Each structure stands twice: as C-alpha cells, then as structure tokens.
Tab-separated table of C-alpha atoms in Angstrom:
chain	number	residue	atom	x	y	z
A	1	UNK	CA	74.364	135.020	-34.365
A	2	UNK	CA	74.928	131.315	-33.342
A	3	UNK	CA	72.033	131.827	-30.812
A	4	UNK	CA	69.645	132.866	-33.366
A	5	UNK	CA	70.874	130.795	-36.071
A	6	UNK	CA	69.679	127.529	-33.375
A	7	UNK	CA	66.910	129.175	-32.911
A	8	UNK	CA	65.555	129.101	-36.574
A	9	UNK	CA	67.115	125.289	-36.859
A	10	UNK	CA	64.397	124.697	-33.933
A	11	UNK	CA	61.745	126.028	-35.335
A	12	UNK	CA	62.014	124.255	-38.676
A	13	UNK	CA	63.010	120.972	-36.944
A	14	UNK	CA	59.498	121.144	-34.841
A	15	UNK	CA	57.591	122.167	-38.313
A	16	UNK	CA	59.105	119.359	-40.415
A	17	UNK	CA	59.186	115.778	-37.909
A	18	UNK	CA	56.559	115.886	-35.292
A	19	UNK	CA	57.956	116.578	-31.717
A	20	UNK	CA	57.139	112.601	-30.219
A	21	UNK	CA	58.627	111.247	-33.208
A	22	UNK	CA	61.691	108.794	-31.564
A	23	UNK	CA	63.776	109.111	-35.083
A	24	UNK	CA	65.777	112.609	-33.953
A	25	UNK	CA	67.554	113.552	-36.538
A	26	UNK	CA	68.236	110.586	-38.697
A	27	UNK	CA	65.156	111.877	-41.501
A	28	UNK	CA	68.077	114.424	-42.075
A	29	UNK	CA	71.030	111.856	-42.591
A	30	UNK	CA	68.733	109.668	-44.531
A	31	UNK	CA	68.540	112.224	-47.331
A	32	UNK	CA	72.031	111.539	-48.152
A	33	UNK	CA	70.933	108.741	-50.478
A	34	UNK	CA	69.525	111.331	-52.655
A	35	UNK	CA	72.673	112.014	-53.908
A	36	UNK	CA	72.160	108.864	-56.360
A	37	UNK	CA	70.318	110.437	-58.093
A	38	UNK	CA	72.337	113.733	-58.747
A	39	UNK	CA	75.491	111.988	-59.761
A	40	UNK	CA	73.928	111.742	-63.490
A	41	UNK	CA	74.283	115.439	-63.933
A	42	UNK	CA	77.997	114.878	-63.788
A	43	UNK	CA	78.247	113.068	-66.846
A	44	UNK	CA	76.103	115.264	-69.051
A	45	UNK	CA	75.258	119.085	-69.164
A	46	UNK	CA	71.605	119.091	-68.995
A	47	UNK	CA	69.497	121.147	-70.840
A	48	UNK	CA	67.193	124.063	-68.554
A	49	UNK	CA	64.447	122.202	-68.171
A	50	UNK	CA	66.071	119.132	-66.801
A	51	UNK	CA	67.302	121.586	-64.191
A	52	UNK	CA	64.292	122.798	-64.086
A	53	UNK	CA	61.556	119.374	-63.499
A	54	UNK	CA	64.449	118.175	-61.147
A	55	UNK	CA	64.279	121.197	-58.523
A	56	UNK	CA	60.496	120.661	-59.020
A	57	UNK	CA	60.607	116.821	-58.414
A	58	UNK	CA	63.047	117.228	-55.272
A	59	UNK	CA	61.063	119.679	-53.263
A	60	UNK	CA	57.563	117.825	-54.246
A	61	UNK	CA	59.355	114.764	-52.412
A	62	UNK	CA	61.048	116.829	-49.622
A	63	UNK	CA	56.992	117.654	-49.389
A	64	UNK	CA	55.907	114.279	-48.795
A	65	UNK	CA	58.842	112.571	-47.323
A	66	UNK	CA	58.603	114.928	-44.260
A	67	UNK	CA	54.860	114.613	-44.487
A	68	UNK	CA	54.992	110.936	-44.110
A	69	UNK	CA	56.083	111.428	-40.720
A	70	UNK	CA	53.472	113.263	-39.578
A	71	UNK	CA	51.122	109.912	-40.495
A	72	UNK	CA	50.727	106.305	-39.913
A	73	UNK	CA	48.414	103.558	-40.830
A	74	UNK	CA	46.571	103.286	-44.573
A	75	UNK	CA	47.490	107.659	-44.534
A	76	UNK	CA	51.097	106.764	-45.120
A	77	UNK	CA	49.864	105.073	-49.007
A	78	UNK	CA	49.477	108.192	-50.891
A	79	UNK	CA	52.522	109.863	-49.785
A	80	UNK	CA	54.131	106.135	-51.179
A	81	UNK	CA	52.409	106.575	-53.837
A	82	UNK	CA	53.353	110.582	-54.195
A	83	UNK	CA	57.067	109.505	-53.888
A	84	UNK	CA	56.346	107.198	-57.043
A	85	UNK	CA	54.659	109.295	-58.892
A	86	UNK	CA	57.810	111.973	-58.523
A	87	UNK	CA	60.023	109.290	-59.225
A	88	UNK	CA	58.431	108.061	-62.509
A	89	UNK	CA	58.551	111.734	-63.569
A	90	UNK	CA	62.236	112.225	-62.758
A	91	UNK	CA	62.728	109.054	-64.982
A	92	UNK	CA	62.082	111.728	-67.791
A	93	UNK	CA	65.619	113.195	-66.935
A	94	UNK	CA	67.510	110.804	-64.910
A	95	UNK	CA	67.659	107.162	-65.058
A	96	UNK	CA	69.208	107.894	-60.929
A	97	UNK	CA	65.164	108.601	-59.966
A	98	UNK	CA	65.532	104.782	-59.029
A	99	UNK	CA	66.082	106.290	-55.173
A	100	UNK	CA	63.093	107.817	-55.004
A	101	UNK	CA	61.636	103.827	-55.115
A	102	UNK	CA	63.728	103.080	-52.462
A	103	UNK	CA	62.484	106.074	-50.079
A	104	UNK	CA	58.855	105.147	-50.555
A	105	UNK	CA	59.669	101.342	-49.748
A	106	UNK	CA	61.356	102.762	-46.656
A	107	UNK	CA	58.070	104.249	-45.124
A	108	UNK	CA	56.474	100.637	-46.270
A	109	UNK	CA	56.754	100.020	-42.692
A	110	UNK	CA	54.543	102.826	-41.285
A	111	UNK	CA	51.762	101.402	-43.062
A	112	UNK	CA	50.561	98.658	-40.866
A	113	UNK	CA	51.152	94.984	-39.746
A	114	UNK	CA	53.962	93.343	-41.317
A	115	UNK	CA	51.681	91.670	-44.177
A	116	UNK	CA	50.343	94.877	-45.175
A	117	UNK	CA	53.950	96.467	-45.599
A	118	UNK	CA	55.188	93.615	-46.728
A	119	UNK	CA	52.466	93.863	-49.458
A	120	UNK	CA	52.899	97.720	-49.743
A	121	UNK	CA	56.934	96.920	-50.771
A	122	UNK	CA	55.791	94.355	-53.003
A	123	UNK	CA	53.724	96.305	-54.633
A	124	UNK	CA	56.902	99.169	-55.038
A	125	UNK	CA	58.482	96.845	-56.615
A	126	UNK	CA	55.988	95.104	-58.836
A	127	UNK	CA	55.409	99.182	-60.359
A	128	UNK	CA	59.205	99.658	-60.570
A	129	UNK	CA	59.710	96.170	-63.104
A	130	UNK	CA	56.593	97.590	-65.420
A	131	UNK	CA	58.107	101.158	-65.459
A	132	UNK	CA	61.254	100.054	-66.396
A	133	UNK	CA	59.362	97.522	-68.779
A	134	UNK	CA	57.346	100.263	-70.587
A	135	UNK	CA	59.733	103.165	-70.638
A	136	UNK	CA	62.277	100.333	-71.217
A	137	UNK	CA	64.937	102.081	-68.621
A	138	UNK	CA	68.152	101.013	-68.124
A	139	UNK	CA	69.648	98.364	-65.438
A	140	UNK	CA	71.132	101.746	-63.590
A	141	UNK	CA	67.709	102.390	-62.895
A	142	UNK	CA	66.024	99.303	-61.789
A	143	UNK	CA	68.606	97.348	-60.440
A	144	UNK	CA	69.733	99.703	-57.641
A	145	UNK	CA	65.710	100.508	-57.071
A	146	UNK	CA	64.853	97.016	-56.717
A	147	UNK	CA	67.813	95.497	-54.873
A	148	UNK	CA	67.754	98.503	-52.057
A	149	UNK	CA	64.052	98.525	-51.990
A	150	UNK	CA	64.155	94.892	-50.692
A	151	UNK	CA	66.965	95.624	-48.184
A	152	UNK	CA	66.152	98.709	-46.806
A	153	UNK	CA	62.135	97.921	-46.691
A	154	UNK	CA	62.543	94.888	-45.179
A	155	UNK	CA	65.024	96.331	-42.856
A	156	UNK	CA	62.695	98.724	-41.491
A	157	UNK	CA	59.930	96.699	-40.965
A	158	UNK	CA	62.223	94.029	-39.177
A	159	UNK	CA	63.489	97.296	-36.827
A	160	UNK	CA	59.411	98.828	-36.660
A	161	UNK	CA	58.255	95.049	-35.347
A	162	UNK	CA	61.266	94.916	-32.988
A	163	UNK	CA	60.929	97.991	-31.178
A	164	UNK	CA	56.968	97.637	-30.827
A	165	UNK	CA	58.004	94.018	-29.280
A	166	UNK	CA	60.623	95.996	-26.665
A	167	UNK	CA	57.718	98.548	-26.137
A	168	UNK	CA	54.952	95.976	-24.795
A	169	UNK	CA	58.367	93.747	-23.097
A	170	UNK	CA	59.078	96.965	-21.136
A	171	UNK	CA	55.418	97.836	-20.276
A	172	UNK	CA	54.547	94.032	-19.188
A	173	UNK	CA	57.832	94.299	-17.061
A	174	UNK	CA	56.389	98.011	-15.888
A	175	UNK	CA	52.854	96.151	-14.867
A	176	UNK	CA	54.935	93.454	-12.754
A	177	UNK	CA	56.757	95.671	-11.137
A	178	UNK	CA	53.650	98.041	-10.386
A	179	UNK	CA	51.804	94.296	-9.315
A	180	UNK	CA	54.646	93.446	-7.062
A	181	UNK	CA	54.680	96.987	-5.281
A	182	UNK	CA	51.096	96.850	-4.881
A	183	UNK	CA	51.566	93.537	-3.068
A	184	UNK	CA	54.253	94.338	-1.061
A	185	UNK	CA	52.055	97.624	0.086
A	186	UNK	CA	49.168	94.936	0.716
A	187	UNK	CA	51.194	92.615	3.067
A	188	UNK	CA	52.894	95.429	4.891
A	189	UNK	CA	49.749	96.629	5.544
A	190	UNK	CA	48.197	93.420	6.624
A	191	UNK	CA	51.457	92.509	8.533
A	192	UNK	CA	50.942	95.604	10.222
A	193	UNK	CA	47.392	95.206	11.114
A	194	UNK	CA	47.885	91.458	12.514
A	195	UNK	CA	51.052	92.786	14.631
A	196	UNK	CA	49.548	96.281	15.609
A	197	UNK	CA	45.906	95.930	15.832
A	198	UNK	CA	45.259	93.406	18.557
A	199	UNK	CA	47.604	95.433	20.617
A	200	UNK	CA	45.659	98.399	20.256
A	201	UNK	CA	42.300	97.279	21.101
A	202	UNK	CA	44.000	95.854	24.125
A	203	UNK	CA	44.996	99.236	25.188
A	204	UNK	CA	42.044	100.800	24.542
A	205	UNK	CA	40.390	98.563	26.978
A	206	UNK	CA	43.018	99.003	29.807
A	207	UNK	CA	42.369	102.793	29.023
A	208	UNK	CA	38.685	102.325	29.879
A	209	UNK	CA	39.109	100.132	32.682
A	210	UNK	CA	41.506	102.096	34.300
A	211	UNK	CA	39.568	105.348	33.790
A	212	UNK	CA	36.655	103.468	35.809
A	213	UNK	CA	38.883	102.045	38.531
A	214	UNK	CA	39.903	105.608	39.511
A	215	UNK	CA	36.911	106.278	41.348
A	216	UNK	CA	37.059	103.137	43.085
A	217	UNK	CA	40.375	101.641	43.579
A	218	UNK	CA	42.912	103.510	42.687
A	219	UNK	CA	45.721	101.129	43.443
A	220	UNK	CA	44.011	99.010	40.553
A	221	UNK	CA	44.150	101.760	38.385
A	222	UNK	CA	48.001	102.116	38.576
A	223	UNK	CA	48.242	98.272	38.133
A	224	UNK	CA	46.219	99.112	34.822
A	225	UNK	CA	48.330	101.747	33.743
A	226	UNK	CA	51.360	100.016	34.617
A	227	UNK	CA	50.251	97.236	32.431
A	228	UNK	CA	48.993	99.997	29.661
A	229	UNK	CA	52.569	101.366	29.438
A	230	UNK	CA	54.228	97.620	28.980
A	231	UNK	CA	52.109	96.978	26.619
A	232	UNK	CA	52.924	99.832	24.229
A	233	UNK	CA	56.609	98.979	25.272
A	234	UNK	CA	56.535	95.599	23.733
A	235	UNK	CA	54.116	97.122	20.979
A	236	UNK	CA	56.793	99.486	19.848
A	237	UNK	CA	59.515	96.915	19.623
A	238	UNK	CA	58.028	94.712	17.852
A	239	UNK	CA	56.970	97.275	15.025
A	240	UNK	CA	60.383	98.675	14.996
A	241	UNK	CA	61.370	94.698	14.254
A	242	UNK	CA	58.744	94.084	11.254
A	243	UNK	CA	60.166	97.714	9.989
A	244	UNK	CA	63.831	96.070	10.198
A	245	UNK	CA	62.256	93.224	8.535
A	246	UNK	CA	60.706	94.974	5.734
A	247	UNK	CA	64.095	97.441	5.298
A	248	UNK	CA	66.944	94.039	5.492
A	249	UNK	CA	67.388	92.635	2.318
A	250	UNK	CA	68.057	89.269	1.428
A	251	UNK	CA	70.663	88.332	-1.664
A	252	UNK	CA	67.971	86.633	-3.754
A	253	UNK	CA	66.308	89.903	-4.044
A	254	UNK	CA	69.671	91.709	-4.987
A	255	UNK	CA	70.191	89.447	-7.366
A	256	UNK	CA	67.303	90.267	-9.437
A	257	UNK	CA	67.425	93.925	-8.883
A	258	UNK	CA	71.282	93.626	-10.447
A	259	UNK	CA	69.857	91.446	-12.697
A	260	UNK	CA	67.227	94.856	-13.995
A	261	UNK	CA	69.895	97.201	-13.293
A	262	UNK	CA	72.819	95.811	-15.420
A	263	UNK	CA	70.364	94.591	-17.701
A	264	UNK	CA	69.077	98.056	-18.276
A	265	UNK	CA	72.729	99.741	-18.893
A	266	UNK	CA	74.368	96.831	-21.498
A	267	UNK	CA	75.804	94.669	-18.717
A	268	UNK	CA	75.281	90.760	-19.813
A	269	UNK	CA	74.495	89.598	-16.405
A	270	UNK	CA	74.615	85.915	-15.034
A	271	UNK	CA	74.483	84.582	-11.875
A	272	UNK	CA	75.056	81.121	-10.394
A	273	UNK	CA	73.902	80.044	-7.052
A	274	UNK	CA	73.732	76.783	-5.144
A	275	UNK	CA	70.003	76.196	-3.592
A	276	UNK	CA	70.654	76.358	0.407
A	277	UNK	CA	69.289	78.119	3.301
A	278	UNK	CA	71.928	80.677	4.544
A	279	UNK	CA	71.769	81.981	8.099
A	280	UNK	CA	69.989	85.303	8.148
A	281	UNK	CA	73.178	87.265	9.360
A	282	UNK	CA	75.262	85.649	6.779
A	283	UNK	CA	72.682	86.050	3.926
A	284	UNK	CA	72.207	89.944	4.875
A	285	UNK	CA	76.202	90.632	4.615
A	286	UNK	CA	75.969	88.987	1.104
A	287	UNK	CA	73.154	90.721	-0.333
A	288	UNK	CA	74.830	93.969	0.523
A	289	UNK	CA	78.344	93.162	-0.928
A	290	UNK	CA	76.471	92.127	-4.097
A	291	UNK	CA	74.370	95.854	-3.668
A	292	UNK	CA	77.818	97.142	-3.341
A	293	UNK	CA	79.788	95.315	-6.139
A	294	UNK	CA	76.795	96.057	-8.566
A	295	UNK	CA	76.939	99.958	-7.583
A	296	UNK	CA	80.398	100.491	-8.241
A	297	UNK	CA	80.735	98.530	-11.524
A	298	UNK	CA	77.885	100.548	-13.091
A	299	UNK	CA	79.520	104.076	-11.794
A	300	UNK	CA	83.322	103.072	-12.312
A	301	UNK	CA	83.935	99.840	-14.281
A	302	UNK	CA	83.100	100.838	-17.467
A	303	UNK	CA	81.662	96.659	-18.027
A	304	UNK	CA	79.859	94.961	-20.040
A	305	UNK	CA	79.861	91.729	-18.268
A	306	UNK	CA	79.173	90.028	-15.601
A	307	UNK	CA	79.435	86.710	-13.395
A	308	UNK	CA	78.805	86.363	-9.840
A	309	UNK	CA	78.947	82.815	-8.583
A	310	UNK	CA	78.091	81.639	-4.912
A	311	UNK	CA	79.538	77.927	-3.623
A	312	UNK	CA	79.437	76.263	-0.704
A	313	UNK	CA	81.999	73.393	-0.120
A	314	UNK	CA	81.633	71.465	3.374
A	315	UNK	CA	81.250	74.592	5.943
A	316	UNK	CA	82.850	77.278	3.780
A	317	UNK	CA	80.540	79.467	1.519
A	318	UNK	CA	82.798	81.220	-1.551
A	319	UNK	CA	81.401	84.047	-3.202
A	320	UNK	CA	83.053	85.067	-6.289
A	321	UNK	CA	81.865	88.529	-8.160
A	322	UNK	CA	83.686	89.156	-11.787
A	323	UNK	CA	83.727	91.719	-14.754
A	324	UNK	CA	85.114	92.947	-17.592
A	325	UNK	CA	85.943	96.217	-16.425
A	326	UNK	CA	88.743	98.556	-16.612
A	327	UNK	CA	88.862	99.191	-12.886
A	328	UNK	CA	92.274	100.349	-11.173
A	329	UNK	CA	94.312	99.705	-7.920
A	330	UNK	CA	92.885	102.306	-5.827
A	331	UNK	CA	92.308	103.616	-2.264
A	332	UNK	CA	89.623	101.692	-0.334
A	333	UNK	CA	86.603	103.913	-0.171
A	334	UNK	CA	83.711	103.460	2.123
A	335	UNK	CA	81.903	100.546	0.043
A	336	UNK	CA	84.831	98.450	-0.213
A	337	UNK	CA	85.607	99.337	3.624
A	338	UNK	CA	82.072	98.537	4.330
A	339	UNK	CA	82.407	94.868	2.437
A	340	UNK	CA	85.188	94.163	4.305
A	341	UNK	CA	84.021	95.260	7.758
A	342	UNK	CA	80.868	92.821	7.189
A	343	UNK	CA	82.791	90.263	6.395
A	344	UNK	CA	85.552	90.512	8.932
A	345	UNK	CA	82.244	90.225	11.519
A	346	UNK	CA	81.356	86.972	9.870
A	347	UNK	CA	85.496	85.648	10.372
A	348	UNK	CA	85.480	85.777	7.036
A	349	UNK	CA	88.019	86.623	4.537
A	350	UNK	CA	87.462	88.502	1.238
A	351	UNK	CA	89.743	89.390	-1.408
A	352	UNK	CA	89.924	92.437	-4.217
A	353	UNK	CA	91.691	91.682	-7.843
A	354	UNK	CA	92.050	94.399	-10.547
A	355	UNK	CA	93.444	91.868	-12.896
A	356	UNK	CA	91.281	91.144	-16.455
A	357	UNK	CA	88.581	93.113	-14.393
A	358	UNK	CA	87.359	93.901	-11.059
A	359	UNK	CA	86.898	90.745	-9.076
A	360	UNK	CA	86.071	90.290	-5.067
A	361	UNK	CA	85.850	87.308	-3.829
A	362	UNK	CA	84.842	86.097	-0.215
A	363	UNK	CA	84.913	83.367	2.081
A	364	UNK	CA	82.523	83.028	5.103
A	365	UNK	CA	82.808	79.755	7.350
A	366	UNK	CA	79.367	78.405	7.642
C-alpha cells in the first residue's frame, strides 16, 4: 500500500515541476501561504457560490503556478498575469485574494535580468494600488499584497542572481582546473620526451651498430651491447625519478587542495605561511601531515573552521594545525602514526591536543 501510494506521489511530482528543476519540493511548502486567503471564511458563512468561484479560482492558480515552472524568460508573463487575473476575481469574495499578488511577484524573477523583474514586480504592484483604488478594497487586502510582494519578489530575484553568480564561479573554477590538468599532462609529456627520447635514439643506434659489428668483430659487438644495456639501466632510473617527482607533493600544493576541499564542505579555511625555501625532505613530511590533518577533520571533526599556521624562528620550523571540532582522545590510528613516524625521521617533535578542537602541532629543527 505504502509502495504504491509512493509510486502515484512520483508520478504526479514528475507531471507537476519538471524533473531538472533544482527547487525539490519547496513549490509544495510554498503553498502554505495560501492559507491567507482561507482564513476569511472563518469569520463569515459564505453563501454557495462563494464556495463555489473560490474552488474555481484555487485550481485555475494551482494551473498556472505549477505551469510557471515549466517556463522561463518573457513565457513566465502570462502565467503572472493569469495569477492576477484569478486574484482580482477572488477579490469578489475575499478581500484575503491579496496572496495571490504575492505568488505572481514571486515568479517575477523567472522572467529575465534583474531590470526586467524588477519591472515585472513593479508593475504587480502598480495593478494591485488601482484595484484596490477602483474596487476601493480594504487595507487587509492591499497592505499584506503590497508589503510581501516587495519582500518576497525582491527576495527571489536577490537568491535567482546569486545562484547564477555561484553557477559561472563554479564553472570558471571547473575550466581552471581542466586548464591546469591539461598543463600538467603537457609538461609530463614534454618532461618525458626531453628525459626519454634522446636516450632512445641512442639505443637504437647501438642496436644497429652492434647488429653490423657481428659479422665483423664480434668482441665490438658485446662492447655495444654492454653499453646498450647501461644505457637502458640509467634510462630506467631516471624515469622512475621524474615519476617520484611528479607523484611527491609539496605543501604549497596541499594547501590549496585543503583550501578546495574544506571550502567545498563549509570549513572557513585560512592559512598562514612564512615565504622560505624548505628542504625538499622537510617540505614533503609537511605537505603530508597537512594531507593527513585535512582528511581526518573532514571524516571525524565535525568543523567548521580552520587555521593552520607555519613559523620558522632561528633553525626551528613550528607548524601549528587548529579547528573547531568535536574530536576525542582516541587510539592512534595509522594517519596519526604515520605523522608522527615522519616527523620522528626529521628529529622532530609533534604534539596532538583535543582541547577547544583538534590541534597538532610540530616542530622540525631546520
């Protein structure tokens, strides 16, 4: 029963809101408001055809409120102006019909640039004074239409603006990184070439000129191939080194990637760091403790802040990595082993605090 009851939800959800549309189910909560504008009826018994021309008016709105998701652009007007229209009729019988005014100024912001929905809830508003002008309506109609038409209008247009501004942020920040990869691609493979390909070409012509020398001296020809295998000794070793080179990674570039990381789950993320050449060794053990820190503060912490700082004071280099977390004494596990095995190889010392947060700090003589 429950199954088949979803099921039906489903298929009326997909039929009323269009399956990319990012609202969910907030179209649903939103109707809420509408109960403005039966509170009326509770004051009065209304005669049949009240009852009547308001089940009419609702379900021509529920008609183009759901509509107007389907749209965008100059399409959205005429279900604004629908909604209007519904709500000047349900003036007829209810002096509450000020929330349909509100709904169309809502959708203001699907019409276009802010100007133009700016404009659109102008114009809402501009039609709500002469209706309650002419028809000479009460301040329970008009003051409630225009006040929330304002607010909730502008508030949506403000929120429409923003999230097309995070949509191009995140796709410029998508083309760097795509930029960046496609660089790093282009100098490995260049790196590659200037490391691998003279080598090659070498060997190739040892190949050859050992393949002739076996006719005629074949003493040479070892020599050659003696040589040959040598040179794809030293060949090998140094592309396993440039491969080493390309996996090690330095703390600058952990830095920023905990920057995008914590960035991209809540985390307010700052990071303070003197401008010095560290020895390679040293600045490989501190890019993985920072790997390491970062890691287990988004999977255990439960943060939403923080501060590493690196200082270096005559020959000893302090790094200091704090949250807010609501991390617990607990058993060393293999990242906090690993830390301190990296930094016992430096003779360093480094230190673990679950007080006001999680906070490690280390100290490496220089």
């Amino acid at each position: 029963m429950i199954k088949s009851l979803s099921r039906v939800a489903t298929a009326l959800h997909r039929k009323l809101l269009p399956a990319d549309s990012e609202v969910g189910v907030m179209p649903y909560l939103w109707l809420v408001y509408l109960g403005m504008f039966f509170v009326h009826f509770f004051f009065y018994d209304p005669p049949a055809w009240h009852i009547g021309l308001t089940l009419f008016g609702v379900m021509a709105f529920l008609a183009c409120y759901f509509r107007a998701y389907w749209v965008t652009g100059h399409q959205t007007l005429k279900y604004i102006a629908g909604i209007c229209v519904i709500g000047s009729l349900m003036t007829l019988v209810n002096p509450g019909a000020g929330v349909f005014f509100v709904y169309a100024s809502a959708f203001a912001s699907h019409v276009g640039p802010p100007k133009q929905s700016i404009a659109t809830i102008g114009a809402v508003l501009v039609y709500i004074v002469l209706l309650a002008w002419l028809r000479e309506l009460p301040a329970y109609f008009y003051a409630p239409a225009l006040i929330f038409s304002v607010m909730i209008g502008g508030v949506n247009v403000f929120q429409r603006e923003m999230a097309k501004k995070n949509a191009e942020l995140k796709l410029t920040q998508e083309e760097v990184k795509r930029l960046a990869t496609t660089a790093e691609r282009e100098r490995i493979a260049r790196d590659l070439h200037d490391l691998v390909g003279h080598t090659f070409s070498m060997l190739t012509m040892k190949a050859q000129l050992a393949q002739k020398l076996f006719d005629h001296d074949i003493d040479k020809a070892r020599q050659e191939i003696a040589e040959l295998e040598q040179i794809s000794r030293s060949a090998l070793s140094d592309v396993r080194e440039a491969v080493t080179g390309y996996r090690q990674k330095d703390l600058a570039s952990e830095l920023a990637n905990a920057k995008t990381l914590l960035n991209s789950v809540d985390v307010a993320f700052h990071y303070t760091v003197q401008d010095r050449t560290l020895p390679t060794h040293v600045d490989s053990a501190l890019a993985f403790i920072v790997r390491e820190a970062v890691t287990n503060l988004v999977k255990h912490a439960n943060a939403n802040r923080c501060q590493i700082t690196l200082e270096v004071e005559g020959n000893q280099l302090t790094l200091a990595i704090k949250d807010n977390g609501n991390s617990k004494q607990a058993p060393e596990g293999n990242g906090l082993k690993g830390m301190r095995e990296r930094v016992s190889q430096l003779s360093g010392d480094i230190c673990f605090d679950c007080k006001n947060g999680f906070n490690i700090t280390v100290k490496v003589p220089l």
